[in-house]
Short mmCIF file of C-alpha atoms in Angstrom, two decimals:
data_model
loop_
_atom_site.label_atom_id
_atom_site.label_comp_id
_atom_site.label_asym_id
_atom_site.label_seq_id
_atom_site.Cartn_x
_atom_site.Cartn_y
_atom_site.Cartn_z
CA UNK A 67 -8.12 -50.81 75.33
CA UNK A 68 -10.02 -48.08 73.58
CA UNK A 69 -11.11 -48.51 69.99
CA UNK A 70 -13.51 -46.41 67.94
CA UNK A 71 -14.16 -47.32 64.31
CA UNK A 72 -15.73 -45.23 61.60
CA UNK A 73 -15.53 -45.50 57.81
CA UNK A 74 -12.76 -43.32 56.46
CA UNK A 75 -14.67 -41.82 53.56
CA UNK A 76 -18.21 -41.72 52.19
CA UNK A 77 -19.82 -40.05 49.22
CA UNK A 78 -23.45 -39.12 48.71
CA UNK A 79 -25.66 -37.09 46.41
CA UNK A 80 -27.25 -33.78 47.22
CA UNK A 81 -30.78 -34.29 48.54
CA UNK A 82 -30.14 -37.89 49.56
CA UNK A 83 -29.84 -39.52 52.99
CA UNK A 84 -26.58 -40.86 54.39
CA UNK A 85 -25.85 -42.90 57.50
CA UNK A 86 -22.42 -42.75 59.15
CA UNK A 87 -21.72 -45.63 61.50
CA UNK A 88 -19.52 -45.74 64.57
CA UNK A 89 -18.63 -48.80 66.62
CA UNK A 90 -16.73 -48.64 69.84
CA UNK A 91 -14.99 -50.92 72.31
CA UNK A 92 -14.03 -48.90 75.35
CA UNK A 93 -13.37 -49.62 78.99
CA UNK A 94 -16.50 -47.92 80.26
CA UNK A 95 -19.05 -45.66 78.63
CA UNK A 96 -20.60 -42.41 79.73
CA UNK A 97 -22.11 -41.10 76.50
CA UNK A 98 -21.35 -40.59 72.82
CA UNK A 99 -20.90 -37.37 70.86
CA UNK A 100 -20.97 -36.53 67.18
CA UNK A 101 -19.05 -33.50 65.95
CA UNK A 102 -18.80 -31.96 62.48
CA UNK A 103 -15.50 -30.56 61.25
CA UNK A 104 -15.13 -28.67 57.99
CA UNK A 105 -11.66 -28.70 56.46
CA UNK A 106 -9.36 -26.29 58.24
CA UNK A 107 -11.95 -25.42 60.86
CA UNK A 108 -12.82 -26.33 64.42
CA UNK A 109 -15.09 -29.25 65.32
CA UNK A 110 -18.65 -28.20 66.18
CA UNK A 111 -21.12 -30.13 68.31
CA UNK A 112 -23.92 -32.02 66.57
CA UNK A 113 -25.41 -34.46 69.08
CA UNK A 114 -25.01 -36.33 72.35
CA UNK A 115 -26.52 -39.72 73.21
CA UNK A 116 -26.28 -41.32 76.62
CA UNK A 117 -29.36 -43.58 76.52
CA UNK A 118 -30.34 -46.06 73.82
CA UNK A 119 -32.49 -44.75 71.03
CA UNK A 120 -32.78 -42.03 68.46
CA UNK A 121 -32.21 -38.32 69.02
CA UNK A 122 -33.53 -36.10 66.25
CA UNK A 123 -32.43 -32.56 65.61
CA UNK A 124 -33.60 -31.09 62.33
CA UNK A 125 -31.97 -32.81 59.37
CA UNK A 126 -29.59 -34.70 61.67
CA UNK A 127 -30.40 -37.69 63.89
CA UNK A 128 -28.17 -39.83 66.05
CA UNK A 129 -28.82 -43.34 67.29
CA UNK A 130 -27.20 -45.30 70.09
CA UNK A 131 -27.21 -48.97 71.10
CA UNK A 132 -25.06 -49.44 74.20
CA UNK A 133 -25.41 -53.23 74.19
CA UNK A 134 -24.01 -53.37 70.65
CA UNK A 135 -21.41 -50.64 71.12
CA UNK A 136 -22.87 -48.92 68.08
CA UNK A 137 -24.04 -45.50 67.01
CA UNK A 138 -24.95 -43.86 63.75
CA UNK A 139 -25.43 -40.33 62.51
CA UNK A 140 -28.17 -39.90 59.93
CA UNK A 141 -28.11 -36.88 57.65
CA UNK A 142 -31.23 -36.18 55.60
CA UNK A 143 -31.81 -33.86 52.62
CA UNK A 144 -28.09 -33.56 52.09
CA UNK A 145 -26.71 -30.19 51.12
CA UNK A 146 -23.33 -29.35 49.62
CA UNK A 147 -22.37 -27.60 52.85
CA UNK A 148 -22.66 -30.96 54.66
CA UNK A 149 -19.37 -32.00 53.03
CA UNK A 150 -17.14 -32.30 56.08
CA UNK A 151 -15.60 -34.80 58.48
CA UNK A 152 -17.87 -36.32 61.10
CA UNK A 153 -16.20 -37.32 64.36
CA UNK A 154 -17.60 -39.90 66.75
CA UNK A 155 -16.38 -39.53 70.36
CA UNK A 156 -17.03 -41.69 73.41
CA UNK A 157 -17.10 -40.14 76.86
CA UNK A 158 -15.38 -42.50 79.26
CA UNK A 159 -16.19 -42.90 82.98
CA UNK A 160 -13.48 -40.33 83.76
CA UNK A 161 -15.33 -37.86 81.49
CA UNK A 162 -12.54 -37.92 78.96
CA UNK A 163 -13.54 -37.85 75.28
CA UNK A 164 -12.00 -40.48 73.03
CA UNK A 165 -12.35 -39.58 69.37
CA UNK A 166 -12.49 -41.78 66.31
CA UNK A 167 -10.48 -40.81 63.24
CA UNK A 168 -13.55 -39.29 61.62
CA UNK A 169 -15.49 -39.98 58.43
CA UNK A 170 -14.90 -37.63 55.51
CA UNK A 171 -18.21 -37.10 53.70
CA UNK A 172 -18.27 -35.69 50.18
CA UNK A 173 -21.64 -34.50 48.87
CA UNK A 174 -21.94 -34.29 45.09
CA UNK A 175 -24.54 -32.42 43.01
CA UNK B 227 -18.08 -12.28 70.14
CA UNK B 228 -15.80 -15.27 69.59
CA UNK B 229 -16.61 -17.89 72.23
CA UNK B 230 -13.22 -19.64 72.34
CA UNK B 231 -10.31 -17.80 70.83
CA UNK B 232 -6.75 -18.98 70.52
CA UNK B 233 -3.66 -17.30 69.15
CA UNK B 234 -1.75 -17.57 66.97
CA UNK B 235 -3.62 -19.32 64.18
CA UNK B 236 -0.39 -20.34 62.44
CA UNK B 237 3.00 -20.90 64.00
CA UNK B 238 6.12 -21.90 62.08
CA UNK B 239 9.25 -22.36 64.13
CA UNK B 240 12.56 -24.18 64.20
CA UNK B 241 13.37 -27.30 66.15
CA UNK B 242 14.59 -26.59 69.64
CA UNK B 243 12.64 -23.37 70.06
CA UNK B 244 10.15 -22.65 72.85
CA UNK B 245 6.69 -21.37 71.93
CA UNK B 246 3.35 -20.59 73.58
CA UNK B 247 -0.24 -20.76 72.42
CA UNK B 248 -2.85 -18.70 74.21
CA UNK B 249 -6.51 -19.52 74.70
CA UNK B 250 -9.41 -17.57 76.17
CA UNK B 251 -13.11 -18.39 76.48
CA UNK B 252 -15.93 -15.95 77.23
CA UNK B 253 -18.63 -18.56 77.77
CA UNK B 254 -18.27 -18.68 81.54
CA UNK B 255 -17.36 -22.38 81.36
CA UNK B 256 -15.57 -24.10 84.21
CA UNK B 257 -13.59 -26.60 82.13
CA UNK B 258 -10.98 -26.02 79.45
CA UNK B 259 -8.96 -28.43 77.33
CA UNK B 260 -6.05 -28.76 74.96
CA UNK B 261 -6.38 -31.26 72.11
CA UNK B 262 -3.87 -32.26 69.45
CA UNK B 263 -5.01 -33.23 65.95
CA UNK B 264 -2.32 -34.99 63.96
CA UNK B 265 -1.95 -35.45 60.21
CA UNK B 266 -4.27 -38.47 60.31
CA UNK B 267 -6.95 -36.22 61.84
CA UNK B 268 -7.07 -38.05 65.17
CA UNK B 269 -8.15 -35.62 67.85
CA UNK B 270 -6.52 -36.54 71.17
CA UNK B 271 -6.92 -34.88 74.51
CA UNK B 272 -3.75 -33.58 76.11
CA UNK B 273 -4.92 -31.69 79.20
CA UNK B 274 -8.09 -30.69 80.96
CA UNK B 275 -8.49 -28.00 83.61
CA UNK B 276 -11.50 -27.41 85.82
CA UNK B 277 -11.58 -24.07 87.63
CA UNK B 278 -7.83 -23.65 87.16
CA UNK B 279 -7.12 -27.14 88.53
CA UNK B 280 -5.48 -29.81 86.36
CA UNK B 281 -7.89 -32.73 86.00
CA UNK B 282 -6.70 -34.73 82.99
CA UNK B 283 -3.06 -35.04 82.06
CA UNK B 284 -2.57 -37.54 79.26
CA UNK B 285 0.73 -39.14 78.41
CA UNK B 286 2.27 -35.98 77.05
CA UNK B 287 6.01 -35.16 77.13
CA UNK B 288 7.10 -32.89 79.96
CA UNK B 289 8.06 -30.34 77.32
CA UNK B 290 4.35 -29.46 77.19
CA UNK B 291 3.20 -27.37 80.13
CA UNK B 292 -0.29 -25.90 80.43
CA UNK B 293 -0.99 -22.88 82.58
CA UNK B 294 -4.36 -21.58 83.70
CA UNK B 295 -4.12 -18.13 85.32
CA UNK B 296 -7.92 -18.05 85.72
CA UNK B 297 -10.80 -20.22 84.59
CA UNK B 298 -11.26 -18.22 81.36
CA UNK B 299 -7.69 -18.77 80.17
CA UNK B 300 -5.62 -21.86 79.41
CA UNK B 301 -2.27 -21.40 77.74
CA UNK B 302 0.06 -24.05 76.39
CA UNK B 303 3.82 -23.67 76.51
CA UNK B 304 6.03 -26.03 74.56
CA UNK B 305 9.77 -26.30 75.20
CA UNK B 306 12.45 -27.66 72.88
CA UNK B 307 10.10 -28.18 69.94
CA UNK B 308 10.54 -31.33 67.85
CA UNK B 309 9.48 -32.19 64.31
CA UNK B 310 6.87 -34.59 65.68
CA UNK B 311 5.13 -31.75 67.48
CA UNK B 312 3.84 -30.46 64.15
CA UNK B 313 0.04 -30.68 64.33
CA UNK B 314 -3.05 -28.59 64.85
CA UNK B 315 -3.66 -27.75 68.51
CA UNK B 316 -7.22 -27.01 69.57
CA UNK B 317 -8.31 -25.32 72.73
CA UNK B 318 -11.84 -26.08 73.91
CA UNK B 319 -14.15 -25.39 76.82
CA UNK B 320 -17.28 -26.95 78.29
CA UNK B 321 -19.61 -26.18 81.17
CA UNK B 322 -18.69 -29.40 82.91
CA UNK B 323 -15.97 -32.02 82.46
CA UNK B 324 -16.72 -34.16 79.42
CA UNK B 325 -19.71 -32.10 78.36
CA UNK B 326 -20.48 -30.44 75.02
CA UNK B 327 -17.23 -28.82 73.99
CA UNK B 328 -16.77 -25.55 72.14
CA UNK B 329 -13.53 -25.46 70.18
CA UNK B 330 -11.25 -22.61 69.22
CA UNK B 331 -10.23 -22.22 65.57
CA UNK B 332 -7.01 -24.16 66.09
CA UNK B 333 -3.31 -23.34 65.92
CA UNK B 334 -1.43 -25.00 63.09
CA UNK B 335 2.07 -25.58 64.42
CA UNK B 336 4.81 -26.45 61.94
CA UNK B 337 8.24 -27.32 63.26
CA UNK B 338 11.01 -27.14 60.66
#
């Protein structure tokens, strides 16, 4: 079966660092995406990991461990505009994306 | 300048009606998708087309029929709408199957 787990909600303070975890059990793996989705808007691409390790892109970093079925998205220097849902998605061997339910992040002043 | 555009943005209709949602992308991508996002915010793939050819067809009722007249367009027609069809439908495109996807702004369908 396919299972992707993320925390439902998280809160953090402006200027802080937050880590959003994603664990997956899928029949096959061909990469992992993180998308950001503001309320009422479309998801937008943040990162893609296919090999183990850390990918850094500005304030956002994403980490992958294929042996542990685990990824995290790290957001640094949090800003109010980072309040959004963060979706973890696994790309299966058929190149289909399987999304988790998303983590709703609220950033407070 | 919109990369992936879909219309309409909102659609309210009665049970039993037939409706269509249109999608166009100007990114020159080969692959287009339809996703459904339900009230619990799960985003699930419905269909994927590559160069007008159906590649992925998830377990979706036959009432849903995608049509791709060319690789820049992927429309979704829904027959005999049911209450459970209420959701946000997102069109998306990517350069290759399963690659970085660009999403349209979504169509919020409400069946009453």
